[in-house]
Coordinates of C-alpha atoms and ligand atoms in Angstrom, one line a residue:
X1 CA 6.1 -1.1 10.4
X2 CA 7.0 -2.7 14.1
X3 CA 4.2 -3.7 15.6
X4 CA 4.9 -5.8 18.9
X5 CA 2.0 -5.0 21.5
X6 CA 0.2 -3.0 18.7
X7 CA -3.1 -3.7 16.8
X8 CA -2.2 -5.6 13.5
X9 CA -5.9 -4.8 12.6
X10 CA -6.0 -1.1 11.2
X11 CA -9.2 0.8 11.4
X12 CA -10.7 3.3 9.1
X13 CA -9.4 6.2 10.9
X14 CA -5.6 4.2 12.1
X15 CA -4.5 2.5 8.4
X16 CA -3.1 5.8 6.9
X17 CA -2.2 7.5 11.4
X18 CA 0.3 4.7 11.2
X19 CA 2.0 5.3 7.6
X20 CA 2.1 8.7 8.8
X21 CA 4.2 11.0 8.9
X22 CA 7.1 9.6 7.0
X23 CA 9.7 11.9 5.9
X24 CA 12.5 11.9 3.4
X25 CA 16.2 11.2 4.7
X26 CA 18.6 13.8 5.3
X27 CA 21.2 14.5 2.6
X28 CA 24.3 16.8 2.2
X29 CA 22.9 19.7 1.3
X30 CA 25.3 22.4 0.3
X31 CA 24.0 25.4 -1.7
X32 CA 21.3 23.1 -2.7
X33 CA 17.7 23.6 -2.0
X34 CA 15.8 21.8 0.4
X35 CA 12.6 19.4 -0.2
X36 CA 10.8 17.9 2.2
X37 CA 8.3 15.3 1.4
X38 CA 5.4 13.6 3.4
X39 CA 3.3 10.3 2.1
X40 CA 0.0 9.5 3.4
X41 CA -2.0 6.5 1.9
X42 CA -1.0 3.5 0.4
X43 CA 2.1 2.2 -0.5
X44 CA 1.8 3.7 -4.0
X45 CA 1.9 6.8 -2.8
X46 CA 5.4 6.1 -0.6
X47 CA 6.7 4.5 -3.9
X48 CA 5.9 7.7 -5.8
X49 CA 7.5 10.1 -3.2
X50 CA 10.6 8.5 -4.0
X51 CA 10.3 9.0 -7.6
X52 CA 9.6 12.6 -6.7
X53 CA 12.6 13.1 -4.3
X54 CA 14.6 11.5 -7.8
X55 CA 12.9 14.0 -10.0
X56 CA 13.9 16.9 -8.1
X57 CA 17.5 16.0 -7.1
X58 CA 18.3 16.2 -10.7
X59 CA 16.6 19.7 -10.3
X60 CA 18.7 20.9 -7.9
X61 CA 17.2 19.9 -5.0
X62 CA 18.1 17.8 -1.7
X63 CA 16.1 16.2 1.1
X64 CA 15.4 17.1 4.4
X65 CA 13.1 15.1 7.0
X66 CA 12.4 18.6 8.9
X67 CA 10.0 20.9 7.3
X68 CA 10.9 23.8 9.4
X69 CA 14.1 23.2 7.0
X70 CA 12.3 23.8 3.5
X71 CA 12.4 25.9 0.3
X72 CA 9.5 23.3 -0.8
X73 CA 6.9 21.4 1.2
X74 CA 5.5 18.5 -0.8
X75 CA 2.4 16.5 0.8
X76 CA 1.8 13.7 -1.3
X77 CA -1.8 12.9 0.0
X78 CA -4.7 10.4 -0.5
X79 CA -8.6 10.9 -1.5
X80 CA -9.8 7.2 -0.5
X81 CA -11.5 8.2 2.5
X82 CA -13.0 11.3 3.4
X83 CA -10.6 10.8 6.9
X84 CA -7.9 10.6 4.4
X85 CA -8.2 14.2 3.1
X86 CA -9.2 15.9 6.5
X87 CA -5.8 14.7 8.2
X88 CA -4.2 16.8 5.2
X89 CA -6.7 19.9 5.4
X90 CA -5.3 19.9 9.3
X91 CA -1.7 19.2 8.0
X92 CA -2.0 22.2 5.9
X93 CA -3.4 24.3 8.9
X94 CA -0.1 23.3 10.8
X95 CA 1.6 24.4 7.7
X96 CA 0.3 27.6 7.7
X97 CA 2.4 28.7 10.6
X98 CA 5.5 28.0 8.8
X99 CA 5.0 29.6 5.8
X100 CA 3.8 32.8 8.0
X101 CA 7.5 32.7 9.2
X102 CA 8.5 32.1 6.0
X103 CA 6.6 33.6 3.1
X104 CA 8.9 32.4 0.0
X105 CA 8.4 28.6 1.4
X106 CA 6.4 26.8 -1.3
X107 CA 3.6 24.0 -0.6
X108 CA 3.0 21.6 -3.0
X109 CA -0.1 18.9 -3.1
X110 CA 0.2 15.6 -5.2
X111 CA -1.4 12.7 -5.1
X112 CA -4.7 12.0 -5.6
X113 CA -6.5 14.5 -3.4
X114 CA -4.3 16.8 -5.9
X115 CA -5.4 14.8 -8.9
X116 CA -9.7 14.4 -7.9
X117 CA -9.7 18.4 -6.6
X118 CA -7.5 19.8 -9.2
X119 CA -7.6 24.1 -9.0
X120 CA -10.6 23.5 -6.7
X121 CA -7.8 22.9 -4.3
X122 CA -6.0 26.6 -4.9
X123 CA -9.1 28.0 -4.1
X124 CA -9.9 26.0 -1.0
X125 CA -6.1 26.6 0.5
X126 CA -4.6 29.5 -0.2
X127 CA -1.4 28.0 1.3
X128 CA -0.8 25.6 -1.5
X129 CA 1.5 26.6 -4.4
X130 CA 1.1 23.8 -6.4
X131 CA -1.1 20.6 -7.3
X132 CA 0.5 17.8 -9.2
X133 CA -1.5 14.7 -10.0
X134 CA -0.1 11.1 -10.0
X135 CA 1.1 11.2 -13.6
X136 CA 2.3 14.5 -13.3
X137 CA 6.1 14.1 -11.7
X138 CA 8.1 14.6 -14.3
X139 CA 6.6 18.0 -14.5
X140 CA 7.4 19.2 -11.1
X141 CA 10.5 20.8 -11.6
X142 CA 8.7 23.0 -13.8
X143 CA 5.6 23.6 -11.7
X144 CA 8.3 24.7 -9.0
X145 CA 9.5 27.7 -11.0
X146 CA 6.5 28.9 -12.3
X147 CA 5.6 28.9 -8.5
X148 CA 8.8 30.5 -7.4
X149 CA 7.7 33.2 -10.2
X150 CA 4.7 33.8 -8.0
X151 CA 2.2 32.1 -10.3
X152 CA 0.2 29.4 -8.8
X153 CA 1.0 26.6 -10.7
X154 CA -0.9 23.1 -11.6
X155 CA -0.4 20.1 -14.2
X156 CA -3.0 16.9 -13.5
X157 CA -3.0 15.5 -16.6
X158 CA -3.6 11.9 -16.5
X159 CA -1.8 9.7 -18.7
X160 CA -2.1 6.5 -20.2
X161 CA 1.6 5.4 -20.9
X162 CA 3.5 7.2 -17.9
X163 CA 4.9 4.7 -16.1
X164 CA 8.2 6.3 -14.7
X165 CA 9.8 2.9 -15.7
X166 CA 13.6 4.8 -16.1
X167 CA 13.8 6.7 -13.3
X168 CA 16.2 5.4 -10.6
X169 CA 14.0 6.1 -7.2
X170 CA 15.3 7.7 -4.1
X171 CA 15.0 5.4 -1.2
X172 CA 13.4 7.2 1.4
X173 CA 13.4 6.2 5.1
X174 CA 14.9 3.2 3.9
X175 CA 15.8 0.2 6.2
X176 CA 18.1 -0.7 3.4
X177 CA 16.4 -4.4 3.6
X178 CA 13.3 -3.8 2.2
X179 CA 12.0 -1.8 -0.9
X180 CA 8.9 -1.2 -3.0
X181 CA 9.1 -1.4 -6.8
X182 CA 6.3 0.0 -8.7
X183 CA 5.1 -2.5 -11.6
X184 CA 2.2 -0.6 -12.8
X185 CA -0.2 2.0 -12.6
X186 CA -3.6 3.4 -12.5
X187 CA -6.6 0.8 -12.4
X188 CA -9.7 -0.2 -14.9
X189 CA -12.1 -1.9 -12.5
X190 CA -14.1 0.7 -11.4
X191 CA -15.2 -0.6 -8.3
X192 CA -18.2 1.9 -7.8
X193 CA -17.5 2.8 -4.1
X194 CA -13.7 3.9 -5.1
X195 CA -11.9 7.2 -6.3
X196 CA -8.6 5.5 -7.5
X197 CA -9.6 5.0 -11.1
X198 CA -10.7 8.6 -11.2
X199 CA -7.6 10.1 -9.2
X200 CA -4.6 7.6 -11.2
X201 CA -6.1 6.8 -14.5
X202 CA -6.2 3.9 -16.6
X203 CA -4.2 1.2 -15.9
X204 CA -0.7 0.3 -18.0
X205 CA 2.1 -2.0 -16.9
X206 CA 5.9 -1.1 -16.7
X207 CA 8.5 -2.3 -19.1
X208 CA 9.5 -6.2 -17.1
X209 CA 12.9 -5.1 -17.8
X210 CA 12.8 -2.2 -15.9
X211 CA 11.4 -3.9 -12.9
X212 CA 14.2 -6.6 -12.8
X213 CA 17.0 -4.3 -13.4
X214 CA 15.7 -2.3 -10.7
X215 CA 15.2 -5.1 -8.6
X216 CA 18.1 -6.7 -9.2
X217 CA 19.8 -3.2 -8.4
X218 CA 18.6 -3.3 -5.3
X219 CA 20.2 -6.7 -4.4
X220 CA 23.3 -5.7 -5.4
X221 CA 22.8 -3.1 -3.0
X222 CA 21.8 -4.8 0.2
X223 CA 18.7 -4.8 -0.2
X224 CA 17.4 -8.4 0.8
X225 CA 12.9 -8.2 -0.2
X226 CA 11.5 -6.2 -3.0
X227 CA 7.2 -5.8 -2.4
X228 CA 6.0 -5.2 -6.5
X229 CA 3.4 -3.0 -6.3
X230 CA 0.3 -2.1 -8.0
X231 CA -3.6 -1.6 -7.7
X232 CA -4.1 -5.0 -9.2
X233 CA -1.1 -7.2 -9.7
X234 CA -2.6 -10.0 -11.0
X235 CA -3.7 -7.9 -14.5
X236 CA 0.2 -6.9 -14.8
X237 CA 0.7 -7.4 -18.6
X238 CA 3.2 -5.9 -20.7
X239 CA 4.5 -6.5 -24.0
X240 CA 7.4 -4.9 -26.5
X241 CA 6.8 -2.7 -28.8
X242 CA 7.0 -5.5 -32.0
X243 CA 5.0 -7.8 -29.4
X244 CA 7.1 -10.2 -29.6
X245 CA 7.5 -10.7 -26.0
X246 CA 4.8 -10.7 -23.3
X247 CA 4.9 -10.9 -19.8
X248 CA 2.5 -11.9 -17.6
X249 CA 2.6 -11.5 -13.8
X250 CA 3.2 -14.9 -13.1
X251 CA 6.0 -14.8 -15.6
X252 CA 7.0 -11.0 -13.4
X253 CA 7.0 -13.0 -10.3
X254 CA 9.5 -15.5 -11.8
X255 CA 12.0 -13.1 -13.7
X256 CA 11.9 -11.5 -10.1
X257 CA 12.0 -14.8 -8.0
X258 CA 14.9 -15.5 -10.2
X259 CA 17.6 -12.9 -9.3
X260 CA 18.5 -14.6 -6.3
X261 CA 17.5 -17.1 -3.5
X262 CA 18.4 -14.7 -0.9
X263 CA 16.0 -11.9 -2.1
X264 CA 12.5 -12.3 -1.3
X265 CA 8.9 -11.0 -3.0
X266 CA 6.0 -10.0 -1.8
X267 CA 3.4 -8.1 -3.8
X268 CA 0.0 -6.0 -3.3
X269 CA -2.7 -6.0 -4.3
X270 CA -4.3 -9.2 -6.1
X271 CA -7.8 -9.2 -7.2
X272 CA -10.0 -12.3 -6.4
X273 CA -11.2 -11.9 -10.0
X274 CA -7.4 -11.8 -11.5
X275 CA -5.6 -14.5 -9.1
X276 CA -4.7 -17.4 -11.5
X277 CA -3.5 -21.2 -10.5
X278 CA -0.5 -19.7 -12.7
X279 CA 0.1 -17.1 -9.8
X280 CA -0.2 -20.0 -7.1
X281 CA 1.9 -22.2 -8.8
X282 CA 4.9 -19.9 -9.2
X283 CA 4.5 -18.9 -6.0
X284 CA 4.6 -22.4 -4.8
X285 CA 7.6 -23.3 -6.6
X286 CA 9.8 -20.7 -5.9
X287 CA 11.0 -20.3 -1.8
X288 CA 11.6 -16.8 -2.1
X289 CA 8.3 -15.8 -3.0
X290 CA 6.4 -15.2 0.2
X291 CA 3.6 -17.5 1.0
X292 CA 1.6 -14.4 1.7
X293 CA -1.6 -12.8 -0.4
X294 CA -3.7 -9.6 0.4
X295 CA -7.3 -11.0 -1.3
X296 CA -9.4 -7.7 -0.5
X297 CA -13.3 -9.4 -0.1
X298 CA -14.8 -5.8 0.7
X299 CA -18.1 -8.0 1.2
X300 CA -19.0 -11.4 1.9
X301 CA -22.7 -10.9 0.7
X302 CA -23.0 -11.5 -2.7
X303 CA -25.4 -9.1 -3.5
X304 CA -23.5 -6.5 -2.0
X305 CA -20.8 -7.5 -4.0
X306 CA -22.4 -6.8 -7.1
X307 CA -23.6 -3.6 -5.9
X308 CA -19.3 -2.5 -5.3
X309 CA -19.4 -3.6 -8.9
X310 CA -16.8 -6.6 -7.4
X311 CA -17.0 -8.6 -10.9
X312 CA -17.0 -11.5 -8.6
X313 CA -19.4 -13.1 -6.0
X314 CA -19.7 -14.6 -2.5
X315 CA -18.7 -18.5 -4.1
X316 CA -16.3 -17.0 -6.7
X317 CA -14.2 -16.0 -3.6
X318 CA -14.7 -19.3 -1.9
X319 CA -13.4 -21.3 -4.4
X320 CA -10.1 -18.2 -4.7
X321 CA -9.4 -19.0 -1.1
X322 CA -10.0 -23.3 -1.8
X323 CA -7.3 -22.6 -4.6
X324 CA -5.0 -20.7 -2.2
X325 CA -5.3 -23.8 0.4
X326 CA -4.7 -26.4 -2.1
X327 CA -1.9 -25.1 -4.0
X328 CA -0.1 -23.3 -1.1
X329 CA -1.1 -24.9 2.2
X330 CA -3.4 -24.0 5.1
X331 CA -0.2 -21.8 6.4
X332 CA -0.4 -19.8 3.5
X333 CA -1.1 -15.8 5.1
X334 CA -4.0 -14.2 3.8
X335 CA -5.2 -10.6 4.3
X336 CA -8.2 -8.8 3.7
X337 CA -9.8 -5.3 3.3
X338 CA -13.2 -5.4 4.3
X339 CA -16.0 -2.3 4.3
X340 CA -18.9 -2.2 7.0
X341 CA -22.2 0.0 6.0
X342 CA -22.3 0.0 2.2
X343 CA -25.0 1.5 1.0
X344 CA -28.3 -0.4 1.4
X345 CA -26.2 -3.4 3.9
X346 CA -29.1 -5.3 5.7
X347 CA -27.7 -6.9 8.9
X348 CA -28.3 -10.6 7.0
X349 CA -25.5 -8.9 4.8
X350 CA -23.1 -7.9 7.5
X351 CA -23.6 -11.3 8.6
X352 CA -22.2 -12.7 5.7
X353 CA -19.4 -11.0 5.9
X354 CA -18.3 -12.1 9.5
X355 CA -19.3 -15.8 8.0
X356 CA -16.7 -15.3 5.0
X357 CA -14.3 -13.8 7.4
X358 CA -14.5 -17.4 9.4
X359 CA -14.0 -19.7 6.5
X360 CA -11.0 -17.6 5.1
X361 CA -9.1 -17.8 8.3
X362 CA -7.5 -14.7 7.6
X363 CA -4.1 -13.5 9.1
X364 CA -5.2 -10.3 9.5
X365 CA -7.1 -7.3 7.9
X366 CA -7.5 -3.5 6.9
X367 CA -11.2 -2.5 7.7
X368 CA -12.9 0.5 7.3
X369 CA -16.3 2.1 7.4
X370 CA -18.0 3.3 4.1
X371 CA -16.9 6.6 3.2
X372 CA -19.0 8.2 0.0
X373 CA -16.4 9.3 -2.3
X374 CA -17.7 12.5 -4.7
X375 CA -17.8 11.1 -8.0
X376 CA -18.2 7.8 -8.2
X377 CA -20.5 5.2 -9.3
X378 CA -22.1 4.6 -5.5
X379 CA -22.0 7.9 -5.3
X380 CA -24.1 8.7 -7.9
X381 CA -26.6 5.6 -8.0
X382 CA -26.8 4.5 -4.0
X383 CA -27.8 6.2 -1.6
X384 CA -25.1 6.3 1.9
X385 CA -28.0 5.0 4.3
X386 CA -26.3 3.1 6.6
X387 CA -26.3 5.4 9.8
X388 CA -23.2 6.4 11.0
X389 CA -23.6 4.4 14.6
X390 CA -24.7 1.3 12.5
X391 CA -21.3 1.5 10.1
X392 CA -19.5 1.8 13.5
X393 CA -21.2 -0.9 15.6
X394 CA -20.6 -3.4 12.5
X395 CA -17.3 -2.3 11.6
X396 CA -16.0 -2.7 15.5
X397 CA -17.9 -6.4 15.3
X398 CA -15.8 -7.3 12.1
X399 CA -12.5 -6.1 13.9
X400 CA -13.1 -7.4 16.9
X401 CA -13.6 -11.3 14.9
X402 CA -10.7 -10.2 12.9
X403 CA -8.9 -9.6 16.4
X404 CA -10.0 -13.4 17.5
X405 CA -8.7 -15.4 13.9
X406 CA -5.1 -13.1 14.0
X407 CA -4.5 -14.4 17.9
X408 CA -5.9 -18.1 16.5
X409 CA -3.7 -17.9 13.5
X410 CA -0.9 -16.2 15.2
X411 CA -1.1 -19.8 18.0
X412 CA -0.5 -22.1 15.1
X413 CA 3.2 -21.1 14.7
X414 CA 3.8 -21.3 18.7
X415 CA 6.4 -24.5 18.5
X416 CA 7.7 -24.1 14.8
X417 CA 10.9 -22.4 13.5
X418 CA 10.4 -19.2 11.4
X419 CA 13.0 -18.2 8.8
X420 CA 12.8 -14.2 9.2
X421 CA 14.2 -11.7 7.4
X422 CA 15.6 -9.1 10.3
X423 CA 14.7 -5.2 9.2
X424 CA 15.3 -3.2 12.0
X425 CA 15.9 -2.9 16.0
X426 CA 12.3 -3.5 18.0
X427 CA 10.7 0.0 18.8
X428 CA 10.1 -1.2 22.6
X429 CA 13.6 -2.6 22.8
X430 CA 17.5 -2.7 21.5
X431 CA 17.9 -5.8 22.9
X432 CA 15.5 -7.1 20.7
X433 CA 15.5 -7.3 16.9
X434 CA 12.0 -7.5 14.2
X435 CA 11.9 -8.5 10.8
X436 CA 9.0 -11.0 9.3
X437 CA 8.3 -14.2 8.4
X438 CA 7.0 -15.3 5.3
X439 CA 3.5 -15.0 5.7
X440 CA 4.1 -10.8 6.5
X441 CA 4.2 -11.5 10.4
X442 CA 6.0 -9.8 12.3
X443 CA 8.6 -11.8 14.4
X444 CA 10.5 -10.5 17.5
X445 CA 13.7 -12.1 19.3
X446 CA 16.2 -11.3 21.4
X447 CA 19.2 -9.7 19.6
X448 CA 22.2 -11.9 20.6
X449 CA 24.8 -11.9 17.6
X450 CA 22.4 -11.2 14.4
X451 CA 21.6 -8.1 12.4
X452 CA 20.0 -6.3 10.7
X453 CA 19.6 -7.9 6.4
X454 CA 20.4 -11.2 7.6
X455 CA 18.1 -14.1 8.1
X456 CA 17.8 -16.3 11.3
X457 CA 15.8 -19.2 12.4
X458 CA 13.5 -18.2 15.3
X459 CA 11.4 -20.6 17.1
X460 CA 8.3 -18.9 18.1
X461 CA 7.7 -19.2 22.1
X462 CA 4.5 -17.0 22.2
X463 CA 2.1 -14.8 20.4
X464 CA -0.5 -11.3 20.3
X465 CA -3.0 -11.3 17.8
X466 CA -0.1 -8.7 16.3
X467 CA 3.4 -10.4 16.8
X468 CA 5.0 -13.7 16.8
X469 CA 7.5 -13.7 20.2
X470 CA 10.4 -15.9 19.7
X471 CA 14.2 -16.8 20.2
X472 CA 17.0 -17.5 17.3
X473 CA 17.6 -20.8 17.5
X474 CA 21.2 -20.7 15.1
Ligands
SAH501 N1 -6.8 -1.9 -5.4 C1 -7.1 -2.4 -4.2 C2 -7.6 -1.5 -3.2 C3 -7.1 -0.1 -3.1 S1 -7.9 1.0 -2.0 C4 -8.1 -3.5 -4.4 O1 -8.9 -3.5 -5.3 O2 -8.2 -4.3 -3.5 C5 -7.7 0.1 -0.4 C6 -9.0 -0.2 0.3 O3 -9.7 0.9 0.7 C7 -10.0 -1.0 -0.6 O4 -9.7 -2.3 -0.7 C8 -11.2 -0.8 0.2 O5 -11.4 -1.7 1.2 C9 -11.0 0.6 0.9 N2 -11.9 1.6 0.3 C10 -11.8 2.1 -1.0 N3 -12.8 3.0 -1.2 C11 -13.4 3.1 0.0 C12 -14.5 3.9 0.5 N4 -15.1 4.8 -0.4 N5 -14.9 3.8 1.7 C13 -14.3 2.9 2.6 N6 -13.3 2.2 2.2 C14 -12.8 2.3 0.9
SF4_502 FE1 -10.4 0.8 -6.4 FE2 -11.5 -1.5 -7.2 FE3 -9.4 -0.4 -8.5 FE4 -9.0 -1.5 -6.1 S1 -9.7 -2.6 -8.0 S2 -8.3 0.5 -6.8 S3 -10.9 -1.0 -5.1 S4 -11.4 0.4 -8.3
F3S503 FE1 -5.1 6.8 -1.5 FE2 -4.6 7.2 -4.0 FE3 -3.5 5.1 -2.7 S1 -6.5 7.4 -3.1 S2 -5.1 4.6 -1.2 S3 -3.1 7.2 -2.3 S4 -4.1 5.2 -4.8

């Protein structure tokens, strides 16, 4: 995502308006059918339209990037926050039109709005076809025909092996530099403000062969930084069926780190409880792994902490980010999600978090206000008292701080030399190139001779609490 003169720090309502919409690729599409897919949520959910847009070309079907184009509309949605699933209800108004004009068009809903509303959701909008849940995909091309026979057509089973580890995603929207693999899915923690464990199951890692043929795949074509993705990285653990080999995610990172200098890894998301010295370590012995970890805190109260059902407290999280420091430097980026207004925050509370906020020194942050989520353990045991205006006032204070450590962060690297990994053209200018460093920031230069997949040395000139301004110095 290019970001010069933009905020880095994404609000409740902003985090999933700026993923959104993303739309599949065109493709030759002769006498085949048409799909078009859009993502909203986390990077999961991209990941899985990908596997989607895989499933169905070996149904018969090609990408578009304009719905008007169609035979099948799939929105591939979220259920994290209630925000998440209005921006779809109004998608699917907009949609309506369209299939007015077009009555044999069919509209699909995965995801995990599909998965926590099941046939509720065919009731609700009688413009969707079909509702596929997360472990669902392979199914689709059935779902479709049952649909194109007129029946409405659902499959949200949730599994506990499906891990799509041989299918060969379609890279959609691609860069060509940059790509998302998928190490495992679902999630056990049960965090009790959050729907994911209800809307993608139990957790379960993909085969490590898998993931470094696939990333290795990817090197060989082009592709220069692979993000591994998952709920909770740091629990990644997968074994063979005689269990004779285990992997851990440390062990992931370095199979991984291994393929070649030249390709970088990130990966999201670690849990403070989960993070070992072992993770730190590989990270700092390998150059290509980026010096980079999103550490969600949700709280700095400890209290509140136990409320989310965290597993781990105010000091636990201290002594996380000490680790961090000592093992990989006070450069090391570090990212947060935070939540303002959980049920029964006193203002002492909010304070703690604004406290922890200071001592991490984070890079930047995804913050949101408290959404109750239908289902869940908050839901059920707290009551959502925090008054809408209160949730706001101290969600805008914990941006706002947020907005002061980026820019303070962002000055340290005025004067150094950054080794950035170029991805695309600057949005504001051709003359200018972006790509990132690697603590995640984005870096902008003036094009000269370089391009796009290779890296240059840029020595940062200047700074927003959102971009690093600089010139290649090669
Ligand atoms: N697995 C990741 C988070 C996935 S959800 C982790 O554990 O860190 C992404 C973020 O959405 C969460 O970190 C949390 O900050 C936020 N979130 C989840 N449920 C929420 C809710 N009910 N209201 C507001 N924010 C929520
Ligand atoms: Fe949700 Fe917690 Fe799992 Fe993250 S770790 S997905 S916040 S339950
Ligand atoms: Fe949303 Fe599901 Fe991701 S709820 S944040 S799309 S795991």
């Amino acid at each position: 995502m290019e970001r010069i003169a933009e905020l880095t720090i994404l609000t409740d309502t902003d985090k999933e308006a700026c993923e959104l919409p993303r739309v599949s690729v065109d493709e030759l599409a002769v006498n085949k059918k048409r799909l078009y897919i859009e993502s909203y949520g986390c990077q999961m959910n991209f990941s899985d339209s990908e596997i989607v847009a895989a499933v169905m070309r070996n149904a018969g079907f090609a990408t578009t990037s304009t719905a008007e184009e169609a035979d099948v509309i799939f929105l591939n949605t979220c259920a994290i926050r209630e925000n998440a699933e209005q921006k779809v209800r109004n998608r699917l108004k907009q949609l309506t039109v369209l299939k007015k004009r077009k009555p044999e068009l069919l509209v699909g809903m995965l995801g995990c709005m599909a998965e926590r509303l099941k046939t509720n959701l065919l009731e609700e909008e009688k413009i969707v076809d079909i509702v596929a849940g997360p472990d669902a995909y392979r199914d689709i091309p059935k779902l479709v025909e049952e649909a194109e026979s007129g029946q409405k057509a659902v499959n949200v089973f949730l599994s506990r092996e499906e891990t799509y580890a041989d299918i060969s995603p379609i890279r959609l929207n691609s860069n060509g530099i940059t790509a998302f693999i998928s190490i495992m899915r679902g999630c056990d923690n049960m965090c009790s403000f959050c729907v994911v464990p209800f809307t993608r199951g139990r957790e379960r890692s993909r085969d490590a062969h898998s993931i470094v043929r696939e990333a290795q795949d990817l090197f060989d074509n082009g592709y220069k930084e692979v993000t591994l993705l998952g709920q909770n990285v740091d629990s990644y653990k997968w074994a063979n069926e005689s269990g004779t080999e285990t992997v851990n995610f440390a062990q992931l990172l370095e199979r991984v780190a291994l393929i070649h200098p030249d390709l970088r890894i990130r990966f999201s998301t670690s849990h403070p409880k989960d993070i070992t010295d072992e993770v730190l370590h590989t990270m700092a012995q390998y150059d290509n792994i980026c010096n980079y970890i999103h550490l969600p805190a949700q709280s700095g109260n400890s209290r509140v902490l136990k409320l989310m059902n965290r597993t781990y407290d105010r000091e636990w999280y201290i002594h996380k980010v000490d680790r961090i420091r000592a093992i990989l430097g006070e450069d090391c980026g570090l990212s947060h999600d935070m939540i303002a207004g959980f049920c029964s925050e006193t203002e002492e509370e909010h304070q703690d978090t604004l406290s922890l906020m200071e001592y991490a020194k984070y890079d930047y942050g995804y913050m949101f206000a408290y959404s109750e989520r239908p289902g869940t353990l908050a839901a059920k045991k707290y009551a959502d008292d925090i008054p809408h205006e209160v949730k706001m006032r101290r969600l805008n204070e914990i941006i706002s701080l947020q907005q002061k450590l980026s820019l303070e962060r962002n000055k340290r690297h005025i004067g150094q030399v950054q080794r950035v990994l170029i991805e695309n053209t600057s949005k504001r200018s051709e003359d200018f190139l972006s790509g990132r460093n690697d603590q995640n920031k984005v870096v902008v230069f003036p094009k000269g001779n370089l391009k796009k997949g290779q890296y240059a040395n840029v020595l940062v000139t200047d700074c927003t609490p959102a971009t690093l301004i600089g010139e290649a110095i090669d």
